[in-house]
Short mmCIF file of C-alpha atoms in Angstrom, two decimals:
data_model
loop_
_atom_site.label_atom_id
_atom_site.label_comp_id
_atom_site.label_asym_id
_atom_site.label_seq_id
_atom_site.Cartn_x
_atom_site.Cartn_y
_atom_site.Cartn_z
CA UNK A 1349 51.08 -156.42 107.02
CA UNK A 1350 50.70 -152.89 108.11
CA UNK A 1351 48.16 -151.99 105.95
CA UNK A 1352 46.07 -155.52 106.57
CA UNK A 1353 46.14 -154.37 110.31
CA UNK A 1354 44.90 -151.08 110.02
CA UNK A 1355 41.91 -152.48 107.61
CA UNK A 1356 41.28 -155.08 110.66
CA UNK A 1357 41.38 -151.93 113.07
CA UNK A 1358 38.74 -150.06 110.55
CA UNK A 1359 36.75 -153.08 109.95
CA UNK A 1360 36.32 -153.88 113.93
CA UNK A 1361 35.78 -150.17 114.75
CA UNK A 1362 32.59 -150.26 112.17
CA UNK A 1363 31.30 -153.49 113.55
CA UNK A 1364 31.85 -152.01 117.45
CA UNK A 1365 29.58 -148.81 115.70
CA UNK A 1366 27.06 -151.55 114.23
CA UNK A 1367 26.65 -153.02 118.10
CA UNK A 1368 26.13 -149.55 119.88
CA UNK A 1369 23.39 -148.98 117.10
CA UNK A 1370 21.88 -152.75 117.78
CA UNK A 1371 21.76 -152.10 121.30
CA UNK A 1372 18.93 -149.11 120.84
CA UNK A 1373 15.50 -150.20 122.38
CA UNK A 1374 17.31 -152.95 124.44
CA UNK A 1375 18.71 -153.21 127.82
CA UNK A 1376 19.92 -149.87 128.77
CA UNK A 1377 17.19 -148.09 125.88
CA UNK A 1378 19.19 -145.32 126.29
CA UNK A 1379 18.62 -143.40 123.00
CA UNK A 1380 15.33 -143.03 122.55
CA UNK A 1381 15.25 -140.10 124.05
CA UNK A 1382 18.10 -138.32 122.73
CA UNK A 1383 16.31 -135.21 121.83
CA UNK A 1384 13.54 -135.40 124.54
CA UNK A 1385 15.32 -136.02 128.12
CA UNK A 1386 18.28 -136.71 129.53
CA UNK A 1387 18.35 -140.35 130.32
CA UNK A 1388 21.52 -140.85 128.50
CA UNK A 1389 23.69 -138.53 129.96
CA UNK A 1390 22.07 -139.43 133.29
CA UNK A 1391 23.32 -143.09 133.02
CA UNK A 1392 26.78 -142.21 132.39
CA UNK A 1393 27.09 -139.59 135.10
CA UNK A 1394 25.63 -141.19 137.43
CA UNK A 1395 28.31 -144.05 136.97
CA UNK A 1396 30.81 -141.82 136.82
CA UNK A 1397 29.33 -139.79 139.99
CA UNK A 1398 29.45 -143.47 141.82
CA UNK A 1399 33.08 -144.27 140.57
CA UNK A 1400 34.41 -140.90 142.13
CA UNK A 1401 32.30 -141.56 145.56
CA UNK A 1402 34.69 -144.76 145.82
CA UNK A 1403 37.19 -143.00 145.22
CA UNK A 1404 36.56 -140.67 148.12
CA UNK A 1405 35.67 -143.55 150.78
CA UNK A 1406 39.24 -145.49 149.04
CA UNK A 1407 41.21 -141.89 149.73
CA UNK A 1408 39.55 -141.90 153.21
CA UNK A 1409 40.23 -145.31 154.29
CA UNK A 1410 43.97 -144.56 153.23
CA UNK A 1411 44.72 -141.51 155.50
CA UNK A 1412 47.91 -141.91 157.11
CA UNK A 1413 48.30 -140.87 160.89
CA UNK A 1414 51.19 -139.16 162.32
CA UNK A 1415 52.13 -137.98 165.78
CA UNK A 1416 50.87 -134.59 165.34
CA UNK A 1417 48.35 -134.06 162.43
CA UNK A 1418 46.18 -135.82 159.44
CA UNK A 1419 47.97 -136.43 156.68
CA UNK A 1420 45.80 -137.32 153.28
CA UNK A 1421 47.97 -138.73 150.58
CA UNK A 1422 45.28 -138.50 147.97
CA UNK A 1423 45.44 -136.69 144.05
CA UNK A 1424 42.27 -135.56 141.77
CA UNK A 1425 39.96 -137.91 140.49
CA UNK A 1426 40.92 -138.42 136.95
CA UNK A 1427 39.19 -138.89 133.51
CA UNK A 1428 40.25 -138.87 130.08
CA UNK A 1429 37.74 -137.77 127.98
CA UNK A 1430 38.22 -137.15 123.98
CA UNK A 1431 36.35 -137.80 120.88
CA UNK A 1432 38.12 -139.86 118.14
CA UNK A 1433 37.67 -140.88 114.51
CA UNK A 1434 36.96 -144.69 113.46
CA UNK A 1435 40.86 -145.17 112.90
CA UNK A 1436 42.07 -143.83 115.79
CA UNK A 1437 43.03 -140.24 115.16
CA UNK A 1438 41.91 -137.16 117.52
CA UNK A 1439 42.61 -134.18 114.90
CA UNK A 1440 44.30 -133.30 112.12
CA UNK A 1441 47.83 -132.50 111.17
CA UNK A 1442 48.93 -128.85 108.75
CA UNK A 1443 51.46 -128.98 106.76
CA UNK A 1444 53.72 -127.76 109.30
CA UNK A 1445 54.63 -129.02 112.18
CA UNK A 1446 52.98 -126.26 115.05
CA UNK A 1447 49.63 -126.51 112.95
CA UNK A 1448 47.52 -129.24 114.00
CA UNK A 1449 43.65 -128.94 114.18
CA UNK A 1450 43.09 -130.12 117.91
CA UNK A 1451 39.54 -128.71 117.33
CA UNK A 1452 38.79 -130.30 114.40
CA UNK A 1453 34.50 -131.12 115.08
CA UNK A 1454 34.38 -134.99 115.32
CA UNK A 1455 31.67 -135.33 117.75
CA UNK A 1456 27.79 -135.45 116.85
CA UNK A 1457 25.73 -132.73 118.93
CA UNK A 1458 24.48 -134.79 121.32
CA UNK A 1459 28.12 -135.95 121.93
CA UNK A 1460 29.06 -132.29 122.33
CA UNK A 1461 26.77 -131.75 124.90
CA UNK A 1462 28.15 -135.13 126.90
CA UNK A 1463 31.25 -132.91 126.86
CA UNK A 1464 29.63 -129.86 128.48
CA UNK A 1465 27.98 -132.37 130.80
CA UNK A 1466 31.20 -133.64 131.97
CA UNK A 1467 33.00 -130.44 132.31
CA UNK A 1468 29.85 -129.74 134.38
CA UNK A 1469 30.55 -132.18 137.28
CA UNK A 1470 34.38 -131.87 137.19
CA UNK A 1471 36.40 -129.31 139.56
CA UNK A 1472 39.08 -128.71 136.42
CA UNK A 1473 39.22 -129.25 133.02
CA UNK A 1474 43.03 -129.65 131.40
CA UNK A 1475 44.88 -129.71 128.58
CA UNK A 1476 48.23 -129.40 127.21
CA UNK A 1477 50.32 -125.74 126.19
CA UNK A 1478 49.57 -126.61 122.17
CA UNK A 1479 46.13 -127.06 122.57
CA UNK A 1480 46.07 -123.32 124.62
CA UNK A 1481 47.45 -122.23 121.64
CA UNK A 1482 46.40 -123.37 118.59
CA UNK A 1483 42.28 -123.91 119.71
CA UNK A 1484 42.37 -120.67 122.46
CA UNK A 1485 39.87 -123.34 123.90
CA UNK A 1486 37.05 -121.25 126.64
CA UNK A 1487 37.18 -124.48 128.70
CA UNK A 1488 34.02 -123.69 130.02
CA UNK A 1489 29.82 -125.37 130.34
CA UNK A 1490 27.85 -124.28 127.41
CA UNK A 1491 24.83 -126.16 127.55
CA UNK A 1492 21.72 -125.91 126.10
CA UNK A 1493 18.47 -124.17 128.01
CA UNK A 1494 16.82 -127.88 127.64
CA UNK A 1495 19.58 -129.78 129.22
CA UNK A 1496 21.04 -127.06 131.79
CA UNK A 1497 20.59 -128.86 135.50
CA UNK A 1498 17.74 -127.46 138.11
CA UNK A 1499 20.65 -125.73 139.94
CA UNK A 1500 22.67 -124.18 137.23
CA UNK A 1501 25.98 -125.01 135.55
CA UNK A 1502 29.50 -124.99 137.49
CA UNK A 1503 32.33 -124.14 135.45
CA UNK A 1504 35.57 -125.98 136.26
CA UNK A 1505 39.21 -124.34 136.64
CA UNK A 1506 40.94 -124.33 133.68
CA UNK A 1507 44.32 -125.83 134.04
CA UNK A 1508 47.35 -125.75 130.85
CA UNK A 1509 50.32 -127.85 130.78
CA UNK A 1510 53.14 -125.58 129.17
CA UNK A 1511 56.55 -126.66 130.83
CA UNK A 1512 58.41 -123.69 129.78
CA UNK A 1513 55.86 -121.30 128.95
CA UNK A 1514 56.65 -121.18 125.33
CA UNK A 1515 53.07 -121.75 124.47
CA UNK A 1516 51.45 -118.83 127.05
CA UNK A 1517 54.14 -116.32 125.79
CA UNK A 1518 53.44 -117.09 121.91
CA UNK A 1519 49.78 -116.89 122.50
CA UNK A 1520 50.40 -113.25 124.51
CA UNK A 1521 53.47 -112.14 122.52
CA UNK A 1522 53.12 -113.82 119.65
CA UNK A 1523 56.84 -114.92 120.19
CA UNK A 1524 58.61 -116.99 122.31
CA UNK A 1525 61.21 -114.12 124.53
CA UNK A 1526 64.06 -116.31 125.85
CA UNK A 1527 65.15 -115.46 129.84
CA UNK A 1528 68.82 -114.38 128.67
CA UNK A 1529 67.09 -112.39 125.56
CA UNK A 1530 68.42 -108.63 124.97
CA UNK A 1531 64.50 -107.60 123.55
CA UNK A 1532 63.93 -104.23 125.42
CA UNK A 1533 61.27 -103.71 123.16
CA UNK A 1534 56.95 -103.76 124.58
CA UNK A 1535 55.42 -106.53 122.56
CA UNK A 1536 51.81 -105.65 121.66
CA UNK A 1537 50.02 -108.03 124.68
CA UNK A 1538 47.20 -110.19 122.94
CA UNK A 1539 44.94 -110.57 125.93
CA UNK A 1540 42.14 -111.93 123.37
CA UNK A 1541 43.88 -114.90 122.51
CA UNK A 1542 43.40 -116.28 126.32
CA UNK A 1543 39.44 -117.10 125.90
CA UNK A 1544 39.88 -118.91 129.43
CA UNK A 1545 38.75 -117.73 132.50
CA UNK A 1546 41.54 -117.19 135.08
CA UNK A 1547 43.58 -120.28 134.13
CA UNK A 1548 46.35 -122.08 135.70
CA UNK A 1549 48.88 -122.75 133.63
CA UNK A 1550 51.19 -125.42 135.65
CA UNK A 1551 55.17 -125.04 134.91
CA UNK A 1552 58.43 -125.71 135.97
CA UNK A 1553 59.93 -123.53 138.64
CA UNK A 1554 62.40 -122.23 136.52
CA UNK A 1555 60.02 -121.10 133.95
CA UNK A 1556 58.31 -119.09 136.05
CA UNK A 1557 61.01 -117.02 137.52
CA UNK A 1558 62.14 -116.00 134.16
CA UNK A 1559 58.67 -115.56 133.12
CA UNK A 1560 58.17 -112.89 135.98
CA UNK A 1561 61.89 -111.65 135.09
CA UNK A 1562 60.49 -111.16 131.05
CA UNK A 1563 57.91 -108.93 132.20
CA UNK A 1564 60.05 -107.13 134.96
CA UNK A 1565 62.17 -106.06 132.09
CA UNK A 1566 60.01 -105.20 129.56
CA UNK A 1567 57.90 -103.05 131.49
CA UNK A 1568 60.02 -101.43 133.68
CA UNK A 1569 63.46 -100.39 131.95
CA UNK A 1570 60.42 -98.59 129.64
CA UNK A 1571 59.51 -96.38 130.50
CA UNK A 1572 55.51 -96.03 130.36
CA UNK A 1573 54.75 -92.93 131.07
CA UNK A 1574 56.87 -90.85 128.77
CA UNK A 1575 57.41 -87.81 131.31
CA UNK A 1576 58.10 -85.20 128.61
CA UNK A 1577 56.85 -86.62 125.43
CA UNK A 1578 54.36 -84.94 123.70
CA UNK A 1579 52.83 -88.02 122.36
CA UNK A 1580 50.61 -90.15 124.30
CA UNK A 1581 51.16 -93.83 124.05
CA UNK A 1582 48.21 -95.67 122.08
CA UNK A 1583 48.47 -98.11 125.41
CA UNK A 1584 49.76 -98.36 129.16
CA UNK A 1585 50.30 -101.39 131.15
CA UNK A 1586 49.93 -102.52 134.27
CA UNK A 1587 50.88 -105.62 135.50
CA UNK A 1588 50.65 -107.31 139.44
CA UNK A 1589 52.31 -110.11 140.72
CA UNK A 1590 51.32 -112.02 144.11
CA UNK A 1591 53.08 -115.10 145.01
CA UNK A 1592 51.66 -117.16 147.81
CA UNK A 1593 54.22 -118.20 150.70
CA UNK A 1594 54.83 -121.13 152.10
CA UNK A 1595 54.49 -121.50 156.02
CA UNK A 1596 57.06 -123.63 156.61
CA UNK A 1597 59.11 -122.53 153.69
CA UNK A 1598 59.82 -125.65 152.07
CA UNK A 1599 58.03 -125.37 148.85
CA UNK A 1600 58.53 -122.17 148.22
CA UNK A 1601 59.64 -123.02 144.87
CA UNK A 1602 55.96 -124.62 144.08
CA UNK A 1603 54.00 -122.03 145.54
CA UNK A 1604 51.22 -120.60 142.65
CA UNK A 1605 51.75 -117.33 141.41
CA UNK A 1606 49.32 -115.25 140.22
CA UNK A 1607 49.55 -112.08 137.91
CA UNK A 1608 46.88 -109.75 136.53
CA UNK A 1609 47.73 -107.78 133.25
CA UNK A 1610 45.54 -104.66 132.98
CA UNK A 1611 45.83 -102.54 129.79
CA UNK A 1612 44.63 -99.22 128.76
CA UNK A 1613 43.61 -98.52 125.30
CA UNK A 1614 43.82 -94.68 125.08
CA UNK A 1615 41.46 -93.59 122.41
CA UNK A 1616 41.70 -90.52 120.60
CA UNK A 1617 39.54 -87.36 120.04
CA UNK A 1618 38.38 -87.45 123.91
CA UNK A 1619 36.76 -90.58 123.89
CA UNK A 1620 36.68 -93.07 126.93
CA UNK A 1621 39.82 -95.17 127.28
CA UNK A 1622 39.15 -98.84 126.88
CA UNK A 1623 40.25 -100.80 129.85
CA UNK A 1624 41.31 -104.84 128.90
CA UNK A 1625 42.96 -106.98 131.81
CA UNK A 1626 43.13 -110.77 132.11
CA UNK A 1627 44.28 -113.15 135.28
CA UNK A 1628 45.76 -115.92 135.50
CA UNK A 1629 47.88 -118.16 137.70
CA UNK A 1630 51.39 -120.10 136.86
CA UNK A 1631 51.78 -123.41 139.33
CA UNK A 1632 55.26 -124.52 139.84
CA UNK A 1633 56.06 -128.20 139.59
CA UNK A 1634 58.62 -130.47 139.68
CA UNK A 1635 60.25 -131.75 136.21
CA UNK A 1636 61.73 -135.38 135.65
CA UNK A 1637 65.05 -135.43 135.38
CA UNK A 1638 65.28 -137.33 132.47
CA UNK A 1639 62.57 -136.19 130.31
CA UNK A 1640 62.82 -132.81 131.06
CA UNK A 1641 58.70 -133.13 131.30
CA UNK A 1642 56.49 -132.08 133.96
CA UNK A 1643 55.61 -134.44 136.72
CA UNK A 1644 52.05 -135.19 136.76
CA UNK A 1645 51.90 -137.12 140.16
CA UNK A 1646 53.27 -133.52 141.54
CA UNK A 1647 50.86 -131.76 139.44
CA UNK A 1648 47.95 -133.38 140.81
CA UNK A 1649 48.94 -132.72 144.14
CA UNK A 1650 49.57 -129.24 143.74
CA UNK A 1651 45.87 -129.22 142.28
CA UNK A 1652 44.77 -131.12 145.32
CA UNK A 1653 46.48 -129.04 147.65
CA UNK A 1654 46.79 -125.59 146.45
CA UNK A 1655 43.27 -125.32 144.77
CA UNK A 1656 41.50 -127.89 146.47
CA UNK A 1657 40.61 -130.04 143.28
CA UNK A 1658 39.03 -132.75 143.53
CA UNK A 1659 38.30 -133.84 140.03
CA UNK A 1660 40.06 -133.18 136.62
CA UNK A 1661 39.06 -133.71 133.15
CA UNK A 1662 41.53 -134.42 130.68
CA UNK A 1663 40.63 -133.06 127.76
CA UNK A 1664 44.09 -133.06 125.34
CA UNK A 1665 45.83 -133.51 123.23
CA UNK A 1666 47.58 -136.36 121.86
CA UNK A 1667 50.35 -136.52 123.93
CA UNK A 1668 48.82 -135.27 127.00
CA UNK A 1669 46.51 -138.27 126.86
CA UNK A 1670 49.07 -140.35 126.43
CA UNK A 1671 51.17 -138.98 129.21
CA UNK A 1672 48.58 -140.17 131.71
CA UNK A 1673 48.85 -143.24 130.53
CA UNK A 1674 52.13 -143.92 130.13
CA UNK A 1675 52.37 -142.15 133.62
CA UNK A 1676 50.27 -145.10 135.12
CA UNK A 1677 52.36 -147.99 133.35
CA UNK A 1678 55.86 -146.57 134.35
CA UNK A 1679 53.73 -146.34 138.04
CA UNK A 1680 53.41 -149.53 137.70
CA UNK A 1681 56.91 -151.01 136.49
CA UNK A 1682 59.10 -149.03 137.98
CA UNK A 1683 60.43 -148.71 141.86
CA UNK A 1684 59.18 -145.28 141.86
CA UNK A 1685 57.62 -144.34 145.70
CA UNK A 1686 56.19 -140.88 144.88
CA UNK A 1687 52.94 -142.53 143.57
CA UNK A 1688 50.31 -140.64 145.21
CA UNK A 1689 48.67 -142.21 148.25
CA UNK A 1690 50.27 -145.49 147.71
CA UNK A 1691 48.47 -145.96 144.47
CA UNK A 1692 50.37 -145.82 141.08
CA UNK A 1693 47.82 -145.25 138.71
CA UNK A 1694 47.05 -141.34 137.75
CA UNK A 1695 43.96 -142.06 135.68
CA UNK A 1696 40.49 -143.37 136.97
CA UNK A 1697 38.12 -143.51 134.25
CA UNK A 1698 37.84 -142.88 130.08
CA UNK A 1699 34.89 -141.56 128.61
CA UNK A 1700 36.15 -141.96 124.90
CA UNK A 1701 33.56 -141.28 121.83
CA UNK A 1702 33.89 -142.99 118.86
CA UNK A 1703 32.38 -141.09 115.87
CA UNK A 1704 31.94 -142.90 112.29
CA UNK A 1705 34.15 -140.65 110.56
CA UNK A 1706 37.64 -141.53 109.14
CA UNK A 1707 41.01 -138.84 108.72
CA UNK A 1708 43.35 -141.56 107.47
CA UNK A 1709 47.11 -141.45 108.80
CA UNK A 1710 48.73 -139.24 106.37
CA UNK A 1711 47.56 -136.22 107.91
CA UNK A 1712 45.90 -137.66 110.88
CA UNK A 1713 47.21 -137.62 114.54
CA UNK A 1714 46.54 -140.71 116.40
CA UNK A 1715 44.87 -140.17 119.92
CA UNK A 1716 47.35 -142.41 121.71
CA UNK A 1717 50.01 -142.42 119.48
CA UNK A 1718 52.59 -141.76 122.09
CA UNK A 1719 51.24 -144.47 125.12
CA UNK A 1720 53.56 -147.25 125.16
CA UNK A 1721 51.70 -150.14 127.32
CA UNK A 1722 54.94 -152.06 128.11
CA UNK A 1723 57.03 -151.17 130.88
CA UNK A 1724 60.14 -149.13 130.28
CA UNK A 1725 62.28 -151.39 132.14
CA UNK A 1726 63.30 -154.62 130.30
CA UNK A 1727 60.55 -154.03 127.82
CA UNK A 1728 58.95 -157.08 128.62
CA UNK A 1729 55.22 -157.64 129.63
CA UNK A 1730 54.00 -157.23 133.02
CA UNK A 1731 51.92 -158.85 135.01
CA UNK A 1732 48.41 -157.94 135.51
CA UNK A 1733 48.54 -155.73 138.25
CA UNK A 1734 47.66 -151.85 137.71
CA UNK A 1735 45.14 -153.16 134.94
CA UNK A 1736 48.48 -153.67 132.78
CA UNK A 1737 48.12 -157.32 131.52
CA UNK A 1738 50.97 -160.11 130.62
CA UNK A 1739 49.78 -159.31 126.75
CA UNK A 1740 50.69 -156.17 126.85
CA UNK A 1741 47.46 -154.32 126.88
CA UNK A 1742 46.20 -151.93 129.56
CA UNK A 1743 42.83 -153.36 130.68
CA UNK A 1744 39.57 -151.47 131.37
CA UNK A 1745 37.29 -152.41 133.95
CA UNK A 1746 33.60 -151.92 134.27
CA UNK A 1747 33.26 -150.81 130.36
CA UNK A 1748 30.12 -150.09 128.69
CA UNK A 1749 28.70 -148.61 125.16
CA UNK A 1750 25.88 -145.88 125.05
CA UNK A 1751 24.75 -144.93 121.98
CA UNK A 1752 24.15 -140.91 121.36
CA UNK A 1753 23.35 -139.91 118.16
CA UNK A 1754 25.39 -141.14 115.74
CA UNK A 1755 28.36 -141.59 117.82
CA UNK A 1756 29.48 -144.11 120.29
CA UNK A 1757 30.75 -143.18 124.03
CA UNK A 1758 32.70 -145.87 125.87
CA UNK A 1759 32.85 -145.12 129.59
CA UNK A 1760 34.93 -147.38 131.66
CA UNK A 1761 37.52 -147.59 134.63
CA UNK A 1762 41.50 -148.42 134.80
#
């Protein structure tokens, strides 16, 4: 029965492919001009442009008054966007478990430059700590000469989810350095593996102090400098720390923290040192209790608040994906009141491209393998507010098909 469903799923994926392509030259003519213009990306932003303006005049219309000031209850405006085989899958899986091909090219060119398009109009572009790690992702606008806008490109703020910060201090380290570790030793910093500009890499509180308390120890009970030695070290370090402070000091725990890491190559034979230094900025947030995982309703505040984000893009992976979603259902079912603004959805709007390739499931990773549509209370199906239906789907509103290249993008709201 498995196997006759997934054959269905196949079969209905190629016939949604055969559609897009029968829907050249009609209503929306869209692809015609795929390599001459941008019409097609100019539909889809625009839409998007016109679902984020609503958002804006919904977040206005909800400001809550108090006695003494303005208070806006209102998050980022949120899209998932990802590129995924006919059978579901959004990369490939190694043969071990911490090697999985997140950047694994699914996506025609004219797809790709969608992507860049969309990072383009977006405040912040995020993804989860394995993706940091195993693609060392730029997370920046690279497009073409021919399809840059009139006024330039605007790169978003990259922004990591790593709860514990096992991901930034493999990619750094190249180990993981528990808090309560007795490693004295200097690992050799890998600023190269961090291809993204200053990012944000949002955290637990806890994770951050003993972050700051790995480095405290490692480069200050050594000492750098050597007073006395004869040889000269092949590199120095030096690393700042500035924590912004909270007014009122109440979230002083969730304040962002940023550190620089500069580091001297000394070169031998007289020639010029060689100076490498990177920046970047760990966010505090709250954890659930239960799942030990980072809240994302707190996260998007923080983004909102701290770094005055208005828009994210969701880029991946798997279960980041599916975190938002799942995040929106349990908004949903449950009697949780920290819901944002009053509203318990944390997604707005997927922009999912379906390219006519297939991975299989042995070694492939579904895209929203970990999204479970019914609610986690009683299991049972809910009722159709939220866009969660009594069938237990999760319905999309507003959805449409473009056709660009030889891909599919469906763009659509929740």
């Amino acid at each position: 029965m498995m196997a006759l469903r997934t054959a269905y799923y196949v079969v209905f994926m190629l016939c949604l492919l055969y559609v897009c392509r029968a829907h050249e030259g009609t209503k929306t003519n869209l692809n015609n001009q795929i390599d001459g213009g941008n019409e097609p990306y100019q539909y889809i932003l625009s839409r998007l442009a016109s679902w984020m303006q609503d958002k804006r005049k919904n977040d206005k219309r909800n400001q809550q008054f108090d006695d003494d000031n303005i208070t806006t209850m209102t998050r980022p405006f949120v899209t998932l966007a990802y590129a995924q085989t006919l059978d579901g899958m959004i990369a490939a899986k190694g043969t071990d478990s911490d090697s999985i091909s997140s950047n694994l090219l699914l996506s025609c060119p004219q797809s790709m430059i969608l992507t860049h398009h969309l990072r383009n109009v977006h405040d912040a572009i995020l993804v989860g700590g394995s993706t940091f790690l195993s693609d060392q992702p730029r997370l920046n606008v690279r497009l073409p000469s021919e399809y840059t806008p009139s006024r330039g490109v605007r790169h978003p703020m990259p922004i990591v989810l790593d709860t514990n910060l096992h991901y930034l201090q493999r990619l750094i380290f190249g180990k993981w350095i528990p808090s309560n570790s007795n490693e004295r030793s200097i690992p050799d910093i890998m600023l190269e593996n961090i291809r993204a500009h200053h990012p944000i890499i949002c955290c637990s509180s806890t994770a951050a102090q003993s972050f700051i308390d790995i480095l405290e120890v490692l480069f200050q009970e050594n000492d750098l400098t050597q007073p006395g030695s004869r040889r000269r070290r092949k590199k120095s370090y030096k690393i700042s720390v500035f924590k912004k402070v909270d007014d009122l000091e109440t979230e002083d725990n969730y304040m962002p923290i940023k550190i620089i890491i500069h580091i001297t190559h000394h070169n031998k034979h007289g020639e010029d040192d060689t100076l490498q230094d990177i920046t970047l900025t760990l966010l505090p947030c709250r954890i659930h209790d239960t799942s030990k995982s980072l809240d994302l309703r707190h996260i998007l505040s923080q983004l909102n608040n701290q770094f005055d984000i208005e828009s994210v893009m969701v880029e991946g992976g798997a279960g980041i994906l599916s975190s938002f979603l799942n995040e929106c259902v349990a908004g949903v079912n449950s009697s949780d009141e920290r819901s944002i603004g009053g509203v318990s959805k944390v997604v707005d709007c997927i922009c999912a491209t379906v390219t006519p390739k297939i991975i299989g499931g042995k070694w492939g990773l579904p895209v929203l393998g970990g999204f479970d549509v019914l609610p986690r209370f009683g299991n049972k199906p809910s009722s159709a507010e939220g866009g969660v239906l009594r069938q237990g789907m999760m319905a999309i509103k507003d959805g449409e098909f473009v056709s660009l290249g030889q891909d599919c993008t469906f763009l659509g709201r929740i």
